[in-house]
PDB file of N, CA and C in Angstrom:
ATOM      1  N   UNK A  11      69.014  43.315  16.112  1.00 64.00           N
ATOM      2  CA  UNK A  11      69.705  42.332  16.392  1.00 64.00           C
ATOM      3  C   UNK A  11      69.048  41.348  17.298  1.00 64.00           C
ATOM      4  N   UNK A  12      67.858  41.336  18.036  1.00 68.00           N
ATOM      5  CA  UNK A  12      67.388  40.505  18.787  1.00 68.00           C
ATOM      6  C   UNK A  12      66.996  39.691  18.110  1.00 68.00           C
ATOM      7  N   UNK A  13      66.720  39.712  16.389  1.00 74.00           N
ATOM      8  CA  UNK A  13      65.877  38.668  15.822  1.00 74.00           C
ATOM      9  C   UNK A  13      67.173  37.919  15.291  1.00 74.00           C
ATOM     10  N   UNK A  14      68.455  37.629  15.509  1.00 81.00           N
ATOM     11  CA  UNK A  14      69.680  37.438  15.175  1.00 81.00           C
ATOM     12  C   UNK A  14      69.945  36.105  16.489  1.00 81.00           C
ATOM     13  N   UNK A  15      69.117  36.257  17.440  1.00 84.00           N
ATOM     14  CA  UNK A  15      69.750  35.338  18.848  1.00 84.00           C
ATOM     15  C   UNK A  15      69.254  34.259  18.190  1.00 84.00           C
ATOM     16  N   UNK A  16      69.617  33.018  18.756  1.00 87.00           N
ATOM     17  CA  UNK A  16      69.196  32.096  18.894  1.00 87.00           C
ATOM     18  C   UNK A  16      68.069  31.222  19.503  1.00 87.00           C
ATOM     19  N   UNK A  17      67.343  30.563  19.356  1.00 86.00           N
ATOM     20  CA  UNK A  17      65.807  30.400  19.817  1.00 86.00           C
ATOM     21  C   UNK A  17      66.033  29.700  21.315  1.00 86.00           C
ATOM     22  N   UNK A  18      67.653  29.652  21.533  1.00 87.00           N
ATOM     23  CA  UNK A  18      67.916  29.012  22.984  1.00 87.00           C
ATOM     24  C   UNK A  18      67.953  29.849  24.412  1.00 87.00           C
ATOM     25  N   UNK A  19      68.161  30.933  23.432  1.00 86.00           N
ATOM     26  CA  UNK A  19      68.622  32.271  24.203  1.00 86.00           C
ATOM     27  C   UNK A  19      67.631  32.609  25.417  1.00 86.00           C
ATOM     28  N   UNK A  20      68.262  33.392  26.350  1.00 84.00           N
ATOM     29  CA  UNK A  20      67.910  33.854  27.780  1.00 84.00           C
ATOM     30  C   UNK A  20      66.859  34.915  27.528  1.00 84.00           C
ATOM     31  N   UNK A  21      66.971  35.773  25.848  1.00 83.00           N
ATOM     32  CA  UNK A  21      66.057  36.750  25.947  1.00 83.00           C
ATOM     33  C   UNK A  21      64.672  35.925  25.204  1.00 83.00           C
ATOM     34  N   UNK A  22      65.256  34.989  24.178  1.00 83.00           N
ATOM     35  CA  UNK A  22      64.219  34.313  23.521  1.00 83.00           C
ATOM     36  C   UNK A  22      63.487  33.837  24.555  1.00 83.00           C
ATOM     37  N   UNK A  23      63.929  33.037  25.317  1.00 83.00           N
ATOM     38  CA  UNK A  23      62.997  32.276  26.532  1.00 83.00           C
ATOM     39  C   UNK A  23      62.266  33.424  27.411  1.00 83.00           C
ATOM     40  N   UNK A  24      62.154  34.825  27.705  1.00 81.00           N
ATOM     41  CA  UNK A  24      61.504  35.587  28.214  1.00 81.00           C
ATOM     42  C   UNK A  24      60.321  35.986  27.539  1.00 81.00           C
ATOM     43  N   UNK A  25      60.556  36.223  26.072  1.00 81.00           N
ATOM     44  CA  UNK A  25      59.575  36.703  25.118  1.00 81.00           C
ATOM     45  C   UNK A  25      58.563  35.069  25.022  1.00 81.00           C
ATOM     46  N   UNK A  26      59.188  34.481  25.317  1.00 79.00           N
ATOM     47  CA  UNK A  26      58.403  33.081  25.093  1.00 79.00           C
ATOM     48  C   UNK A  26      57.349  33.114  26.202  1.00 79.00           C
ATOM     49  N   UNK A  27      57.653  33.309  27.359  1.00 78.00           N
ATOM     50  CA  UNK A  27      57.059  32.950  28.595  1.00 78.00           C
ATOM     51  C   UNK A  27      57.656  33.186  30.048  1.00 78.00           C
ATOM     52  N   UNK A  28      58.930  33.318  29.833  1.00 79.00           N
ATOM     53  CA  UNK A  28      59.519  32.967  31.141  1.00 79.00           C
ATOM     54  C   UNK A  28      61.129  32.313  31.333  1.00 79.00           C
ATOM     55  N   UNK A  29      61.665  32.198  32.331  1.00 82.00           N
ATOM     56  CA  UNK A  29      62.696  31.530  32.413  1.00 82.00           C
ATOM     57  C   UNK A  29      62.936  29.956  32.425  1.00 82.00           C
ATOM     58  N   UNK A  30      61.554  29.710  32.067  1.00 87.00           N
ATOM     59  CA  UNK A  30      61.621  27.981  32.147  1.00 87.00           C
ATOM     60  C   UNK A  30      61.409  27.599  30.783  1.00 87.00           C
ATOM     61  N   UNK A  31      61.349  28.467  30.043  1.00 86.00           N
ATOM     62  CA  UNK A  31      61.672  28.060  28.382  1.00 86.00           C
ATOM     63  C   UNK A  31      63.259  27.812  28.188  1.00 86.00           C
ATOM     64  N   UNK A  32      64.145  28.351  29.022  1.00 88.00           N
ATOM     65  CA  UNK A  32      65.465  29.234  28.654  1.00 88.00           C
ATOM     66  C   UNK A  32      66.376  27.642  28.204  1.00 88.00           C
ATOM     67  N   UNK A  33      66.483  27.856  26.923  1.00 89.00           N
ATOM     68  CA  UNK A  33      67.163  26.398  26.437  1.00 89.00           C
ATOM     69  C   UNK A  33      66.029  25.258  25.531  1.00 89.00           C
ATOM     70  N   UNK A  34      64.833  25.467  25.545  1.00 90.00           N
ATOM     71  CA  UNK A  34      63.782  25.592  24.693  1.00 90.00           C
ATOM     72  C   UNK A  34      63.826  25.263  23.130  1.00 90.00           C
ATOM     73  N   UNK A  35      64.866  25.181  22.434  1.00 89.00           N
ATOM     74  CA  UNK A  35      64.325  25.647  21.024  1.00 89.00           C
ATOM     75  C   UNK A  35      63.439  24.854  20.086  1.00 89.00           C
ATOM     76  N   UNK A  36      63.482  25.222  19.177  1.00 89.00           N
ATOM     77  CA  UNK A  36      62.427  24.469  18.032  1.00 89.00           C
ATOM     78  C   UNK A  36      63.005  22.756  18.237  1.00 89.00           C
ATOM     79  N   UNK A  37      64.177  22.529  18.026  1.00 92.00           N
ATOM     80  CA  UNK A  37      64.663  21.461  18.024  1.00 92.00           C
ATOM     81  C   UNK A  37      64.088  20.026  19.291  1.00 92.00           C
ATOM     82  N   UNK A  38      64.619  20.816  20.544  1.00 92.00           N
ATOM     83  CA  UNK A  38      64.057  20.150  21.663  1.00 92.00           C
ATOM     84  C   UNK A  38      62.427  20.381  21.857  1.00 92.00           C
ATOM     85  N   UNK A  39      61.809  21.020  21.424  1.00 91.00           N
ATOM     86  CA  UNK A  39      60.229  20.904  21.313  1.00 91.00           C
ATOM     87  C   UNK A  39      60.045  19.892  20.379  1.00 91.00           C
ATOM     88  N   UNK A  40      60.820  19.791  18.865  1.00 94.00           N
ATOM     89  CA  UNK A  40      60.270  18.591  18.473  1.00 94.00           C
ATOM     90  C   UNK A  40      60.688  17.108  18.899  1.00 94.00           C
ATOM     91  N   UNK A  41      61.844  17.267  19.559  1.00 94.00           N
ATOM     92  CA  UNK A  41      62.593  16.067  19.946  1.00 94.00           C
ATOM     93  C   UNK A  41      61.195  15.393  21.031  1.00 94.00           C
ATOM     94  N   UNK A  42      60.610  16.355  21.915  1.00 94.00           N
ATOM     95  CA  UNK A  42      59.767  16.262  22.656  1.00 94.00           C
ATOM     96  C   UNK A  42      58.501  15.699  22.462  1.00 94.00           C
ATOM     97  N   UNK A  43      58.086  16.277  21.561  1.00 94.00           N
ATOM     98  CA  UNK A  43      56.849  15.937  20.297  1.00 94.00           C
ATOM     99  C   UNK A  43      56.886  14.542  20.218  1.00 94.00           C
ATOM    100  N   UNK A  44      58.043  13.813  19.570  1.00 96.00           N
ATOM    101  CA  UNK A  44      58.223  12.945  18.734  1.00 96.00           C
ATOM    102  C   UNK A  44      58.114  11.615  20.021  1.00 96.00           C
ATOM    103  N   UNK A  45      58.912  12.003  21.219  1.00 94.00           N
ATOM    104  CA  UNK A  45      59.070  11.120  22.084  1.00 94.00           C
ATOM    105  C   UNK A  45      57.645  10.698  22.626  1.00 94.00           C
ATOM    106  N   UNK A  46      56.877  11.904  22.636  1.00 94.00           N
ATOM    107  CA  UNK A  46      55.160  11.625  23.447  1.00 94.00           C
ATOM    108  C   UNK A  46      54.716  10.420  22.065  1.00 94.00           C
ATOM    109  N   UNK A  47      54.911  11.332  20.778  1.00 95.00           N
ATOM    110  CA  UNK A  47      54.145  10.504  19.706  1.00 95.00           C
ATOM    111  C   UNK A  47      54.378   8.779  19.270  1.00 95.00           C
ATOM    112  N   UNK A  48      55.729   8.801  19.548  1.00 94.00           N
ATOM    113  CA  UNK A  48      55.935   7.328  19.994  1.00 94.00           C
ATOM    114  C   UNK A  48      55.767   6.379  21.351  1.00 94.00           C
ATOM    115  N   UNK A  49      55.543   7.249  22.332  1.00 93.00           N
ATOM    116  CA  UNK A  49      54.884   6.358  23.369  1.00 93.00           C
ATOM    117  C   UNK A  49      53.206   6.178  23.373  1.00 93.00           C
ATOM    118  N   UNK A  50      52.482   7.588  22.550  1.00 93.00           N
ATOM    119  CA  UNK A  50      51.138   7.229  22.362  1.00 93.00           C
ATOM    120  C   UNK A  50      50.990   6.231  20.979  1.00 93.00           C
ATOM    121  N   UNK A  51      52.036   6.139  20.383  1.00 93.00           N
ATOM    122  CA  UNK A  51      51.984   4.787  18.830  1.00 93.00           C
ATOM    123  C   UNK A  51      51.781   3.434  19.820  1.00 93.00           C
ATOM    124  N   UNK A  52      52.675   3.515  20.651  1.00 91.00           N
ATOM    125  CA  UNK A  52      53.033   2.331  21.572  1.00 91.00           C
ATOM    126  C   UNK A  52      52.054   1.825  22.418  1.00 91.00           C
ATOM    127  N   UNK A  53      51.107   2.555  23.140  1.00 91.00           N
ATOM    128  CA  UNK A  53      50.186   2.907  23.875  1.00 91.00           C
ATOM    129  C   UNK A  53      48.722   2.366  22.717  1.00 91.00           C
ATOM    130  N   UNK A  54      48.801   2.695  21.580  1.00 91.00           N
ATOM    131  CA  UNK A  54      47.642   2.160  20.878  1.00 91.00           C
ATOM    132  C   UNK A  54      47.815   1.051  20.144  1.00 91.00           C
ATOM    133  N   UNK A  55      49.097   0.562  19.855  1.00 90.00           N
ATOM    134  CA  UNK A  55      49.436  -0.528  19.134  1.00 90.00           C
ATOM    135  C   UNK A  55      49.819  -1.688  19.743  1.00 90.00           C
ATOM    136  N   UNK A  56      49.720  -1.443  21.010  1.00 88.00           N
ATOM    137  CA  UNK A  56      50.543  -2.644  21.870  1.00 88.00           C
ATOM    138  C   UNK A  56      49.299  -3.576  22.135  1.00 88.00           C
ATOM    139  N   UNK A  57      49.979  -5.043  22.321  1.00 87.00           N
ATOM    140  CA  UNK A  57      49.005  -6.109  22.798  1.00 87.00           C
ATOM    141  C   UNK A  57      48.969  -5.887  24.052  1.00 87.00           C
ATOM    142  N   UNK A  58      48.060  -5.283  24.913  1.00 87.00           N
ATOM    143  CA  UNK A  58      47.787  -5.179  26.565  1.00 87.00           C
ATOM    144  C   UNK A  58      46.668  -5.908  27.201  1.00 87.00           C
ATOM    145  N   UNK A  59      46.843  -7.016  28.238  1.00 88.00           N
ATOM    146  CA  UNK A  59      46.168  -7.274  28.835  1.00 88.00           C
ATOM    147  C   UNK A  59      44.450  -6.920  28.893  1.00 88.00           C
ATOM    148  N   UNK A  60      44.377  -6.167  30.054  1.00 87.00           N
ATOM    149  CA  UNK A  60      43.187  -5.426  30.133  1.00 87.00           C
ATOM    150  C   UNK A  60      42.907  -3.890  29.801  1.00 87.00           C
ATOM    151  N   UNK A  61      44.285  -3.396  30.214  1.00 89.00           N
ATOM    152  CA  UNK A  61      44.287  -1.684  29.922  1.00 89.00           C
ATOM    153  C   UNK A  61      45.234  -1.309  29.963  1.00 89.00           C
ATOM    154  N   UNK A  62      45.547  -0.648  28.715  1.00 88.00           N
ATOM    155  CA  UNK A  62      47.141  -0.460  28.257  1.00 88.00           C
ATOM    156  C   UNK A  62      47.339   0.887  29.651  1.00 88.00           C
ATOM    157  N   UNK A  63      48.952   0.744  29.534  1.00 89.00           N
ATOM    158  CA  UNK A  63      49.582   1.403  30.846  1.00 89.00           C
ATOM    159  C   UNK A  63      49.639   3.200  30.362  1.00 89.00           C
ATOM    160  N   UNK A  64      49.862   3.803  31.246  1.00 89.00           N
ATOM    161  CA  UNK A  64      49.650   4.995  30.811  1.00 89.00           C
ATOM    162  C   UNK A  64      51.497   5.359  31.077  1.00 89.00           C
ATOM    163  N   UNK A  65      51.988   6.070  29.812  1.00 89.00           N
ATOM    164  CA  UNK A  65      53.672   6.200  29.731  1.00 89.00           C
ATOM    165  C   UNK A  65      53.373   8.206  30.255  1.00 89.00           C
ATOM    166  N   UNK A  66      54.681   8.163  31.094  1.00 90.00           N
ATOM    167  CA  UNK A  66      54.533   9.812  31.374  1.00 90.00           C
ATOM    168  C   UNK A  66      55.410  10.515  29.964  1.00 90.00           C
ATOM    169  N   UNK A  67      54.714  12.031  30.016  1.00 89.00           N
ATOM    170  CA  UNK A  67      54.682  13.022  29.298  1.00 89.00           C
ATOM    171  C   UNK A  67      56.161  13.147  29.161  1.00 89.00           C
ATOM    172  N   UNK A  68      57.024  13.575  28.153  1.00 89.00           N
ATOM    173  CA  UNK A  68      58.339  14.422  28.438  1.00 89.00           C
ATOM    174  C   UNK A  68      57.782  16.220  29.242  1.00 89.00           C
ATOM    175  N   UNK A  69      58.463  16.090  30.307  1.00 90.00           N
ATOM    176  CA  UNK A  69      58.693  17.321  31.017  1.00 90.00           C
ATOM    177  C   UNK A  69      58.891  18.566  30.171  1.00 90.00           C
ATOM    178  N   UNK A  70      57.630  19.634  30.136  1.00 89.00           N
ATOM    179  CA  UNK A  70      57.785  20.469  29.281  1.00 89.00           C
ATOM    180  C   UNK A  70      57.712  21.726  30.048  1.00 89.00           C
ATOM    181  N   UNK A  71      58.573  22.935  29.897  1.00 86.00           N
ATOM    182  CA  UNK A  71      58.494  24.029  30.744  1.00 86.00           C
ATOM    183  C   UNK A  71      56.950  24.818  30.681  1.00 86.00           C
ATOM    184  N   UNK A  72      56.688  24.770  32.204  1.00 79.00           N
ATOM    185  CA  UNK A  72      55.102  25.638  32.415  1.00 79.00           C
ATOM    186  C   UNK A  72      55.056  27.040  32.676  1.00 79.00           C
ATOM    187  N   UNK A  73      54.253  27.569  31.906  1.00 67.00           N
ATOM    188  CA  UNK A  73      54.579  29.070  32.641  1.00 67.00           C
ATOM    189  C   UNK A  73      53.974  29.412  34.171  1.00 67.00           C
ATOM    190  N   UNK A  74      54.646  29.877  35.079  1.00 64.00           N
ATOM    191  CA  UNK A  74      53.623  29.860  36.052  1.00 64.00           C
ATOM    192  C   UNK A  74      52.796  31.011  35.890  1.00 64.00           C
ATOM    193  N   UNK A  75      52.160  31.655  36.940  1.00 66.00           N
ATOM    194  CA  UNK A  75      50.908  32.505  36.823  1.00 66.00           C
ATOM    195  C   UNK A  75      51.078  33.198  37.703  1.00 66.00           C
ATOM    196  N   UNK A  76      50.916  34.309  37.559  1.00 64.00           N
ATOM    197  CA  UNK A  76      51.641  35.540  38.603  1.00 64.00           C
ATOM    198  C   UNK A  76      50.422  35.228  39.582  1.00 64.00           C
ATOM    199  N   UNK A  77      50.520  35.652  41.019  1.00 56.00           N
ATOM    200  CA  UNK A  77      49.488  35.260  42.141  1.00 56.00           C
ATOM    201  C   UNK A  77      48.909  36.903  42.120  1.00 56.00           C
ATOM    202  N   UNK A  78      48.158  37.056  41.611  1.00 62.00           N
ATOM    203  CA  UNK A  78      47.568  38.561  42.036  1.00 62.00           C
ATOM    204  C   UNK A  78      46.063  38.164  42.986  1.00 62.00           C
ATOM    205  N   UNK A  79      45.840  39.309  43.793  1.00 62.00           N
ATOM    206  CA  UNK A  79      45.007  39.377  44.537  1.00 62.00           C
ATOM    207  C   UNK A  79      43.456  39.513  43.548  1.00 62.00           C
ATOM    208  N   UNK A  80      43.617  39.664  42.546  1.00 59.00           N
ATOM    209  CA  UNK A  80      42.239  40.198  42.022  1.00 59.00           C
ATOM    210  C   UNK A  80      42.436  40.586  40.471  1.00 59.00           C
ATOM    211  N   UNK A  81      41.728  40.711  39.649  1.00 60.00           N
ATOM    212  CA  UNK A  81      42.021  40.761  38.277  1.00 60.00           C
ATOM    213  C   UNK A  81      42.137  42.474  38.261  1.00 60.00           C
ATOM    214  N   UNK A  82      42.945  42.839  37.225  1.00 66.00           N
ATOM    215  CA  UNK A  82      43.633  44.262  37.016  1.00 66.00           C
ATOM    216  C   UNK A  82      42.710  44.766  36.280  1.00 66.00           C
ATOM    217  N   UNK A  83      42.353  46.145  36.400  1.00 73.00           N
ATOM    218  CA  UNK A  83      41.753  46.927  35.734  1.00 73.00           C
ATOM    219  C   UNK A  83      42.099  47.186  34.520  1.00 73.00           C
ATOM    220  N   UNK A  84      41.860  46.973  33.413  1.00 76.00           N
ATOM    221  CA  UNK A  84      42.314  47.621  32.312  1.00 76.00           C
ATOM    222  C   UNK A  84      42.234  49.445  32.120  1.00 76.00           C
ATOM    223  N   UNK A  85      43.120  49.854  31.246  1.00 76.00           N
ATOM    224  CA  UNK A  85      43.325  50.979  31.525  1.00 76.00           C
ATOM    225  C   UNK A  85      43.841  51.591  29.995  1.00 76.00           C
ATOM    226  N   UNK A  86      42.485  52.471  29.609  1.00 80.00           N
ATOM    227  CA  UNK A  86      43.327  53.103  28.422  1.00 80.00           C
ATOM    228  C   UNK A  86      44.713  54.041  28.084  1.00 80.00           C
ATOM    229  N   UNK A  87      44.827  54.156  27.183  1.00 82.00           N
ATOM    230  CA  UNK A  87      45.769  54.926  26.735  1.00 82.00           C
ATOM    231  C   UNK A  87      45.855  56.240  27.297  1.00 82.00           C
ATOM    232  N   UNK A  88      44.606  57.200  27.451  1.00 82.00           N
ATOM    233  CA  UNK A  88      44.477  58.432  28.033  1.00 82.00           C
ATOM    234  C   UNK A  88      44.773  58.383  29.560  1.00 82.00           C
ATOM    235  N   UNK A  89      44.307  57.406  30.110  1.00 82.00           N
ATOM    236  CA  UNK A  89      44.789  56.878  32.021  1.00 82.00           C
ATOM    237  C   UNK A  89      46.156  56.825  31.730  1.00 82.00           C
ATOM    238  N   UNK A  90      46.740  55.815  31.186  1.00 78.00           N
ATOM    239  CA  UNK A  90      47.926  55.584  31.707  1.00 78.00           C
ATOM    240  C   UNK A  90      48.697  57.234  31.187  1.00 78.00           C
ATOM    241  N   UNK A  91      48.663  57.939  29.991  1.00 77.00           N
ATOM    242  CA  UNK A  91      49.240  59.182  30.139  1.00 77.00           C
ATOM    243  C   UNK A  91      48.771  60.269  31.288  1.00 77.00           C
ATOM    244  N   UNK A  92      47.464  60.402  31.595  1.00 78.00           N
ATOM    245  CA  UNK A  92      47.590  60.879  32.499  1.00 78.00           C
ATOM    246  C   UNK A  92      48.413  60.772  33.812  1.00 78.00           C
ATOM    247  N   UNK A  93      47.969  59.270  34.064  1.00 75.00           N
ATOM    248  CA  UNK A  93      49.247  58.643  35.252  1.00 75.00           C
ATOM    249  C   UNK A  93      50.948  58.858  35.129  1.00 75.00           C
ATOM    250  N   UNK A  94      51.213  59.195  34.231  1.00 74.00           N
ATOM    251  CA  UNK A  94      52.832  59.165  33.317  1.00 74.00           C
ATOM    252  C   UNK A  94      53.156  60.765  33.746  1.00 74.00           C
ATOM    253  N   UNK A  95      52.444  61.596  33.203  1.00 77.00           N
ATOM    254  CA  UNK A  95      52.134  62.950  33.062  1.00 77.00           C
ATOM    255  C   UNK A  95      51.902  64.080  34.461  1.00 77.00           C
ATOM    256  N   UNK A  96      50.999  63.304  35.642  1.00 68.00           N
ATOM    257  CA  UNK A  96      50.782  63.919  36.567  1.00 68.00           C
ATOM    258  C   UNK A  96      52.257  64.347  37.475  1.00 68.00           C
ATOM    259  N   UNK A  97      52.097  65.537  38.166  1.00 62.00           N
ATOM    260  CA  UNK A  97      52.984  66.452  38.449  1.00 62.00           C
ATOM    261  C   UNK A  97      53.017  65.859  40.034  1.00 62.00           C
ATOM    262  N   UNK A  98      54.555  65.970  40.785  1.00 52.00           N
ATOM    263  CA  UNK A  98      54.103  65.375  42.005  1.00 52.00           C
ATOM    264  C   UNK A  98      54.945  66.431  42.368  1.00 52.00           C
TER     265      UNK A  98
END
C-alpha cells in the first residue's frame, strides 16, 4: 500500500530524509532544477561588465543532521539480539 502513495505524501517525505521533503515531489524538484538551469544559462551567456552577478538558487529542503556527542558504535546482529533477549 505504501508504494501507491503519491511522492508528495508525508510518508514518502520521511522515507526521503525528513519532514523538510514534505510536498517535494518529482515535479517540484524538476521545476527547481529548471529554474537553476535558466539562471546558470543567463549567467553564462549574459553580456556583463566586469563580473557576472550571482543568482540565488531555488531553496531546496535540506536534511538536518542529528546532534550527537560522538560517533555511535556499530553493533552486530548478535549484539542487538543479546540486548533484546536479556532478562530484566
